Amino acid sequence: MQTDISKLDADLDEQQKQSIIDTLTHFIESPYAVEQLAWDWDRIQAPMVEGSLFSRAHRSASVSLSILLRRAGFSEIRERRSIPAHAIFLVDETGRLYYSFPNLVGNANEPATPYVSPRDITADVTGLAGFSEDLAALARIASLCGGWITTGGTLLIGQWLRFQQLHIPAGEEETRLLLDLLRFSRLPDAPRHANYWQVLDAPADSPYRLDENSRAIIGQVTERYTGGEMSLVADFGNHLLLENTSSDNLKTSQNYRLQRLTDIAVWASAEAREYINALGWFPDSGTPPPTALIEQLLIAAMLLDLDPELDIASTHFAGFDLYAKEFLHLHPAQVRTRLEKHLIEALQLNGQLAPLVAQWVLGGMAPEYQFAHWPSEMRLGTPAWVVGCQTLHLVESLIPGCTRDMTYQHLMGFGQSVKAMPQLAAMQAPFSVDPVVTWALMNGVIARDSDNTVNEAAITHACDEYARYTDKMLSAIKALSSPLPDRKQLALNELKARFPDCDPDEQLVKHRGSGGGGGRRVSVLDLYMGDELHTRDWDRVRGQSIYESFPDLEYLFPVSELYDPAVQTYFDNITGALASNIEFALSQLSSRLVPEIEYGAIGIYSVQKIDYRPESPSARPGVTIPAAELPGETGRYGVILCAQYLQNKIACFELFPMRMECRENPELEAFLAPLVSGDYFNLDTQFANKKKLEKAPVDLQAYLQNVAPRNGIQSRLYLRKIGQLRTPTGDADADAPTTLLRSPRKEALGRLVAEKNPHLTQSEIHRLGLHQSDRERAIEKTDAIFQVILNMIIPFKSCVEGLSSGDPKKQGPAILDCIVDAAVLLMTFAALPAGVALSASKASSLTTRLLAGSRVLASTTLSLFNPLSGLPDLIKGGGKLIGRGISKLGGHTATALRKTHQHLRYLTGANTYDLIKAIDHTGSAAQVRMSLDTLSHGRALLKNDTLETVQQVVSHLSDKHFKLPGNVAETEWRHLVNNAVKETAFQSKQAGNLESLIGRQALDELTQAFIKGHPVPLNNVHGTAQSYTETLAVLYELESKKARYMQGYQQDILKLDLGRAPYSDVMPEALFNRLGYTDPSQRATAWMLNGSTSSGNDFDNILGVLREYTSNKASLTDPNVIREIHRKLVPDAVGRVRDAGAPTKYGSSPTGFALLEQHLKHLDVNHQHFDKHLLAAVVGFQGFGDGNGRTASALYSISQLRNNRFTPMPPHVFRELNGIF
């Protein structure tokens, strides 16, 4: 039952999260809302989902606030302040009281955003008895609920974000980043066997940790099983192979076969009994081993039989190098295929068993190879691979094995949004190292030592080199994404800098000079841009001359001398960026092709379209110009490289700089070989200048339009040589080493291609950013020229927003955005999922974030090499660093990561992964300690025999100098802290008062529920164990006041004459019975759905419940009957504790249900108003987590239906009877 409740709560938390997402989305898409509220998240409201974690944490204090507002004297304040009945009240964490009208902002075409405008009324209530004390108590709870306690069933966005410890966004981009986190944060549930390594990678203090001795024992048992004739997995697998060759021959999934192999192993080994006995586990025969442990142990035994040195932090399995250098630029699926082939050939595994073993191996050692949804463009050893692996390893640390059920969009969406959650961002840092080091090893940036280890200097160099590589890529993206120079903006800036008070839009007229002004008025800025301001021919119509108002105005720096250098700088920047793109493209070539680029003679050819010129008459009579095919438009988005290398062999490549793509094209060799002459060894290679090609195996459109080149396309085109690189001579430059990633040769080739074939020429940039004034255009007709440039450089201009606007200022940036976005999507990031770019206005900004986030900060590297982290020993062992070796880390780093895990559980859904229930890794010593009373447990764990009381244990845990030892499991610390805090709180006066009202069991369950919803801080910025006990005392005081109020109010209800107004008021039939039912039970059902304060249940279900209990005569004052009716009406809410806990005897609110039980004993079933008494009690004591109103309405209806009548109660009477809402 508990598991079902957990899933139920998770669903409600998802609903709450979706409510936040919807509110944020509507807000940022409404200019009116953004303008009015200006990112003030403590004013923006969202619906509160009853039963969610937040609502359960907030509920008790919200009810207490509602009760406080019913105190004597406050009604006069409401009347004086004209506070309406539907007002919302708020208390902040400083204890100040506010009210607000419910407000909406938006327009008719979009969903409105609800918000509050708090008005402080603290001074008004200062003199009211008990108000100050209660506000102070509510403030204490507000600090645990995001800073506010509110009424009205809504929450504040800022409040919810702080409650979840999420970053408060400061603007649109950060808000979109937060949206990505909320959308993608929910991770899949853990698979049944997680990552298959729960025993192989057990914590150091686990009783099931397989040390060297345990592994030897497992090996001996395995030897007895197999007799050394075959592997253990082959022995068990023979049964599976027989099943697969049975007569039905049904195809089954790999997951099914994996489970069948595990089931067969459990059956064949008699539930691993010999292994467990030999290891000395579960010596008490009365305690059977959990099935999960048996399965994980047998998986471990089968893998250890294949590789006795097996280790999750290793890079090798049974002689197979998972990160071999020859895997560079392979797709991940190809590496898995090679592993399976190795298992078949080297270990003689059957072809049907090899994929199953590979799944087990990779689940722990390299889960990136079993991720099924990498894009087809993904390649090992690229930044895309680094980013993907960093995120995948982070997710695996939260919920082992869950990435097998994730899509690529989900994975990348989760990874790119981590900055919105500081705890997640901090946790990701250690997981960044492994993929970067693997990248460096594969690309030859670093090498392993002779003993197969990677030393500290190499790791530091790898991180530095990756940072340099990505910095260069980021610089290229920045340059290509930067806006075009804007001549008008440059002129405006210069004018405002020199003459701040001069109005650039002031209109002048021509007073002198030739040409005449014709009365035309021209702005100061337009005259400055047209180089006419200095002539003094233009001035004001009347009054003081502008040249007197602004002396030296005519001596402003000429605009052309501002604009031309800006154009030159811009061109240099994008040419340099293009050269960097070419280097990146060349670095992606297979190592087999590197010699041709590095040491060959290279001819560089542009591609030109063939234009047909028809026959036409010439200027000379009788002479015609013959028809001809001539070189036409040059493809500015690609070039062809022709390389001559050893034995004068030719290699051809297609290079697309803006797509960062360089690919070999062997089919071109026959076409280009005739263009090459000379001998490679004689250093006299020459390349012909041009040639017309028919049916050339290239896609001309890719060169002309910056689209992906298609295979199997043939084109007619002209080749024109634009440059060549001769065969390099002399020794290599020691200061510029050649690697797969960079070399002097790649740099030279990149510069040459970028200069000879830029995607934008300097003259085009000059024209696009000219932004001529109306007067300049009147003098020089340039519109047609501009359109020619547009058509030439952007043949796919339909994708550019703004090109049809006719405004050059919009057109220029739009053109660039179109070029860059189309290119950046493939900047080594393969097919970046479209749904991920929610926080980026352009793909370039998203790529920038991903690249920048993948770098490893120097501080991260230094912290990992701290001896406390355990990393130096791990490195000496030849293993990987962090990604797959978390369990190997020592106290400092492991504790930091463990703390981060706790907060992530709610947002990511990692709370669904709790294998401790199946495999309890708590050591036997810890189990013994946790069986002791709290004081004895504290003495043993804290190693302090001077502790005499539980209060002293709490004080010790709260000391600012106390540090949690890393060798003690989180489970044990939580056990001690929770018990110590609870027992200390029980000794308070406030706890005694509450216990006298509701009893010890209800008090205990209330406390446990609160602790579950608000975990006790373990010496962090949010408080200490001591401060938590003080908060519990505040909670008990609030609950006591609430209990006394509820008791008093309901006792007063019993004394009232409910046959008089307003209690005798009846709801008009038309307001709830729209279908005109005449049957009393149907009328009651319609009232419950349409007329009372409760809603949400289906008609047939409610009708069935009413008729069942009308006829069965079960006692309506029996708490069990009330619980049963509630369960049938609100099945999803059963057992949920509104104050944040688990299923309990008291339904949902320990305080409320305990009081309800007591009050039911005083109800007289024969009283003429028993129906109203019962309704008032059930809804007034709020005993259930949700559905109090529905249950109360049903009981009221049943009571009346048993007397063959039904009187519909109006909502205002319902509110008066409950005394709270």
Short mmCIF file of C-alpha atoms in Angstrom, two decimals, residues 428-434 436 459-468 851-865:
data_model
loop_
_atom_site.label_atom_id
_atom_site.label_comp_id
_atom_site.label_asym_id
_atom_site.label_seq_id
_atom_site.Cartn_x
_atom_site.Cartn_y
_atom_site.Cartn_z
CA GLN A 428 27.28 17.82 -12.02
CA ALA A 429 30.80 19.21 -11.67
CA PRO A 430 32.49 15.95 -10.59
CA PHE A 431 30.72 14.07 -13.37
CA SER A 432 32.26 16.40 -15.94
CA VAL A 433 35.78 15.03 -15.59
CA ASP A 434 35.52 11.50 -16.98
CA VAL A 436 36.66 15.17 -20.84
CA ILE A 459 44.20 15.08 -16.28
CA THR A 460 44.83 18.77 -15.69
CA HIS A 461 46.19 19.12 -19.23
CA ALA A 462 43.15 17.32 -20.62
CA CYS A 463 40.77 19.70 -18.87
CA ASP A 464 42.81 22.72 -19.94
CA GLU A 465 42.97 21.57 -23.56
CA TYR A 466 39.25 20.86 -23.67
CA ALA A 467 38.59 24.32 -22.26
CA ARG A 468 40.85 25.83 -24.95
CA LEU A 851 29.56 24.01 -24.62
CA ALA A 852 30.39 26.36 -21.78
CA GLY A 853 28.71 24.07 -19.27
CA SER A 854 30.72 21.05 -20.39
CA ARG A 855 34.07 22.54 -19.40
CA VAL A 856 35.74 21.40 -16.18
CA LEU A 857 36.63 24.28 -13.91
CA ALA A 858 40.10 24.36 -12.40
CA SER A 859 38.53 24.48 -8.94
CA THR A 860 36.76 21.20 -9.65
CA THR A 861 39.99 19.52 -10.69
CA LEU A 862 41.86 20.81 -7.64
CA SER A 863 39.11 19.68 -5.26
CA LEU A 864 39.17 16.20 -6.74
CA PHE A 865 42.89 15.89 -6.12
#
